[in-house]
């Protein structure tokens, strides 16, 4: 595994963890909001997207802080790391939109 594939794999594994956490939060909130909507005839559709967008922000902040030293230590350059990070971040946004729609 070279520095580019290692950096991509490192960021993908971290992104996958954040997507799993925040998707489960959003699905749990969906179940709660649907139950409240059936019981009280109220709609909360716009509030389901908060955890997903929070996940994108959390990934951006935590990913730079924790993954950067590891990627540099593995032999990656800053440019390779940022290219991989922005690419995976864009995929996370697209994945979030697909999940929420």
XYZ file of N, CA and C in Angstrom:
303
model
N 0.860 -1.172 0.000
C 0.000 0.000 0.000
C 0.905 1.233 0.000
N 0.664 2.142 -0.912
C 1.478 3.345 -0.972
C 0.856 4.465 -0.139
N 1.502 5.629 -0.158
C 1.061 6.737 0.694
C -0.316 7.253 0.290
N -0.637 7.253 -0.988
C -1.934 7.765 -1.434
C -3.056 6.809 -1.019
N -2.870 5.519 -1.284
C -3.899 4.546 -0.901
C -4.050 4.469 0.611
N -2.937 4.572 1.326
C -3.004 4.540 2.790
C -3.754 5.737 3.345
N -3.506 6.902 2.782
C -4.214 8.106 3.223
C -5.694 8.011 2.893
N -6.006 7.543 1.690
C -7.417 7.379 1.320
C -8.109 6.388 2.247
N -7.461 5.288 2.550
C -8.044 4.267 3.419
C -8.243 4.795 4.835
N -7.264 5.548 5.340
C -7.351 6.129 6.676
C -8.538 7.081 6.778
N -8.688 7.946 5.821
C -9.780 8.918 5.833
C -11.119 8.232 5.595
N -11.161 7.243 4.702
C -12.399 6.523 4.432
C -12.896 5.773 5.663
N -11.997 5.139 6.395
C -12.401 4.429 7.611
C -12.964 5.389 8.654
N -12.339 6.547 8.807
C -12.840 7.529 9.766
C -14.167 8.110 9.305
N -14.283 8.381 8.001
C -15.533 8.916 7.472
C -16.666 7.907 7.638
N -16.369 6.640 7.425
C -17.373 5.593 7.562
C -17.905 5.537 9.002
N -17.013 5.713 9.974
C -17.433 5.713 11.378
C -18.382 6.873 11.666
N -18.019 8.076 11.221
C -18.890 9.232 11.447
C -20.229 9.089 10.723
N -20.208 8.563 9.506
C -21.470 8.358 8.787
C -22.357 7.358 9.512
N -21.775 6.295 10.059
C -22.548 5.309 10.798
C -23.171 5.911 12.049
N -22.390 6.666 12.780
C -22.888 7.282 14.016
C -24.030 8.249 13.721
N -23.817 9.154 12.799
C -24.820 10.187 12.558
C -26.009 9.676 11.754
N -25.826 8.643 10.968
C -26.972 8.028 10.305
C -27.860 7.324 11.311
N -27.251 6.648 12.283
C -28.062 5.990 13.309
C -28.797 7.017 14.171
N -28.173 8.143 14.448
C -28.856 9.205 15.183
C -30.040 9.733 14.370
N -29.832 9.972 13.080
C -30.907 10.493 12.233
C -32.043 9.481 12.105
N -31.731 8.201 11.976
C -32.791 7.190 11.881
C -33.548 7.052 13.196
N -32.844 7.159 14.311
C -33.524 7.148 15.609
C -34.453 8.342 15.769
N -33.987 9.508 15.365
C -34.845 10.692 15.417
C -36.034 10.563 14.472
N -35.819 9.926 13.340
C -36.922 9.693 12.413
C -38.007 8.862 13.064
N -37.604 7.805 13.744
C -38.586 6.954 14.418
C -39.330 7.725 15.505
N -38.606 8.528 16.274
C -39.249 9.319 17.330
C -40.206 10.347 16.734
N -39.761 11.047 15.688
C -40.606 12.079 15.091
C -41.836 11.489 14.406
N -41.681 10.331 13.782
C -42.835 9.682 13.166
C -43.834 9.243 14.242
N -43.324 8.725 15.356
C -44.212 8.327 16.456
C -44.941 9.530 17.040
N -44.226 10.634 17.227
C -44.866 11.856 17.732
C -45.888 12.367 16.726
N -45.551 12.299 15.441
C -46.485 12.749 14.407
C -47.758 11.928 14.380
N -47.642 10.602 14.576
C -48.838 9.763 14.602
C -49.671 9.999 15.857
N -49.002 10.219 16.972
C -49.743 10.411 18.224
C -50.426 11.772 18.307
N -49.732 12.816 17.892
C -50.246 14.173 18.071
C -50.580 14.891 16.769
N -50.477 14.206 15.634
C -50.775 14.780 14.314
C -49.962 16.051 14.049
N -48.618 15.929 14.245
C -47.684 17.032 14.040
C -46.587 16.549 13.084
N -46.065 17.463 12.255
C -45.007 17.109 11.307
C -43.690 17.770 11.719
N -42.595 16.978 11.759
C -41.266 17.477 12.100
C -40.255 17.146 11.007
N -40.627 17.214 9.796
C -39.752 16.739 8.717
C -38.470 17.556 8.560
N -38.482 18.820 8.852
C -37.298 19.644 8.623
C -36.230 19.450 9.688
N -36.547 18.861 10.819
C -35.569 18.726 11.890
C -34.751 17.446 11.801
N -34.990 16.605 10.841
C -34.254 15.358 10.730
C -32.854 15.542 10.159
N -32.608 16.632 9.472
C -31.334 16.793 8.791
C -30.250 17.381 9.671
N -30.564 17.876 10.834
C -29.574 18.471 11.728
C -28.430 17.548 12.098
N -28.701 16.334 12.546
C -27.591 15.447 12.899
C -26.696 15.092 11.721
N -27.260 14.996 10.538
C -26.439 14.644 9.382
C -25.481 15.780 9.027
N -25.969 17.018 9.036
C -25.091 18.137 8.751
C -24.107 18.356 9.895
N -24.516 18.040 11.110
C -23.585 18.069 12.232
C -22.481 17.049 12.049
N -22.819 15.904 11.449
C -21.812 14.891 11.168
C -20.782 15.351 10.167
N -21.221 16.096 9.172
C -20.280 16.620 8.184
C -19.315 17.596 8.849
N -19.835 18.476 9.700
C -18.970 19.443 10.394
C -18.032 18.740 11.366
N -18.534 17.752 12.067
C -17.700 17.016 13.011
C -16.593 16.272 12.285
N -16.918 15.665 11.154
C -15.900 14.974 10.370
C -14.824 15.946 9.917
N -15.233 17.134 9.500
C -14.261 18.117 9.012
C -13.328 18.572 10.129
N -13.859 18.809 11.311
C -13.032 19.293 12.418
C -12.174 18.168 12.998
N -12.805 17.062 13.360
C -12.076 15.965 14.005
C -11.131 15.276 13.038
N -11.495 15.210 11.779
C -10.638 14.555 10.801
C -9.324 15.272 10.595
N -9.368 16.579 10.532
C -8.126 17.325 10.353
C -7.232 17.213 11.569
N -7.817 17.233 12.754
C -7.016 17.225 13.970
C -6.381 15.858 14.214
N -7.144 14.791 14.065
C -6.633 13.477 14.429
C -5.930 12.751 13.290
N -6.361 12.942 12.060
C -5.803 12.178 10.954
C -4.553 12.782 10.337
N -4.393 14.073 10.456
C -3.268 14.736 9.802
C -1.910 14.213 10.293
N -1.662 14.160 11.611
C -0.354 13.649 12.048
C -0.116 12.186 11.651
N -1.180 11.394 11.659
C -1.038 9.988 11.286
C -0.691 9.864 9.805
N -1.363 10.626 8.964
C -1.102 10.567 7.521
C 0.306 11.051 7.192
N 0.744 12.104 7.840
C 2.096 12.611 7.602
C 3.119 11.593 8.101
N 2.830 10.947 9.214
C 3.729 9.924 9.738
C 3.822 8.701 8.840
N 2.771 8.431 8.073
C 2.787 7.293 7.145
C 3.516 7.611 5.845
N 3.932 8.834 5.652
C 4.677 9.185 4.449
C 3.888 9.988 3.438
N 2.690 10.377 3.776
C 1.876 11.175 2.863
C 2.343 12.631 2.901
N 2.082 13.352 1.846
C 2.381 14.781 1.847
C 1.128 15.555 2.213
N 1.300 16.826 2.492
C 0.135 17.654 2.846
C -0.828 17.762 1.686
N -0.303 17.861 0.489
C -1.165 17.987 -0.695
C -1.974 16.714 -0.895
N -1.328 15.544 -0.764
C -2.057 14.287 -0.891
C -3.132 14.163 0.177
N -2.791 14.560 1.396
C -3.761 14.475 2.481
C -4.962 15.373 2.212
N -4.712 16.600 1.795
C -5.822 17.523 1.567
C -6.670 17.098 0.378
N -6.051 16.572 -0.673
C -6.831 16.069 -1.809
C -7.726 14.917 -1.372
N -7.169 13.990 -0.614
C -7.963 12.858 -0.127
C -9.056 13.323 0.823
N -8.709 14.255 1.696
C -9.673 14.736 2.690
C -10.840 15.447 2.025
N -10.554 16.318 1.067
C -11.635 17.029 0.384
C -12.469 16.093 -0.489
N -11.832 15.125 -1.108
C -12.582 14.166 -1.918
C -13.517 13.342 -1.051
N -13.012 12.820 0.050
C -13.851 12.027 0.956
C -14.929 12.894 1.605
N -14.606 14.142 1.887
C -15.616 15.052 2.429
C -16.739 15.313 1.437
N -16.381 15.458 0.158
C -17.412 15.641 -0.870
C -18.277 14.395 -0.995
N -17.647 13.210 -0.915
C -18.425 11.975 -0.940
C -19.336 11.863 0.280
N -18.881 12.380 1.424
C -19.716 12.341 2.622
C -20.938 13.246 2.454
N -20.752 14.394 1.844
C -21.886 15.286 1.597
C -22.878 14.620 0.647
N -22.377 14.024 -0.425
C -23.263 13.352 -1.379
C -23.965 12.168 -0.716
N -23.217 11.399 0.086
C -23.833 10.277 0.812
C -24.886 10.736 1.780
N -24.642 11.852 2.440
C -25.627 12.408 3.370
C -26.893 12.814 2.627
N -26.735 13.441 1.467
C -27.903 13.849 0.692
C -28.696 12.640 0.216
N -28.000 11.581 -0.176
C -28.684 10.383 -0.639
C -29.439 9.723 0.513
N -28.818 9.660 1.683
C -29.462 9.041 2.839
C -30.676 9.844 3.293
N -30.553 11.165 3.277
C -31.641 12.009 3.795
C -32.802 12.162 2.808
N -32.595 11.862 1.563
C -33.666 12.035 0.592
C -34.474 10.820 0.486
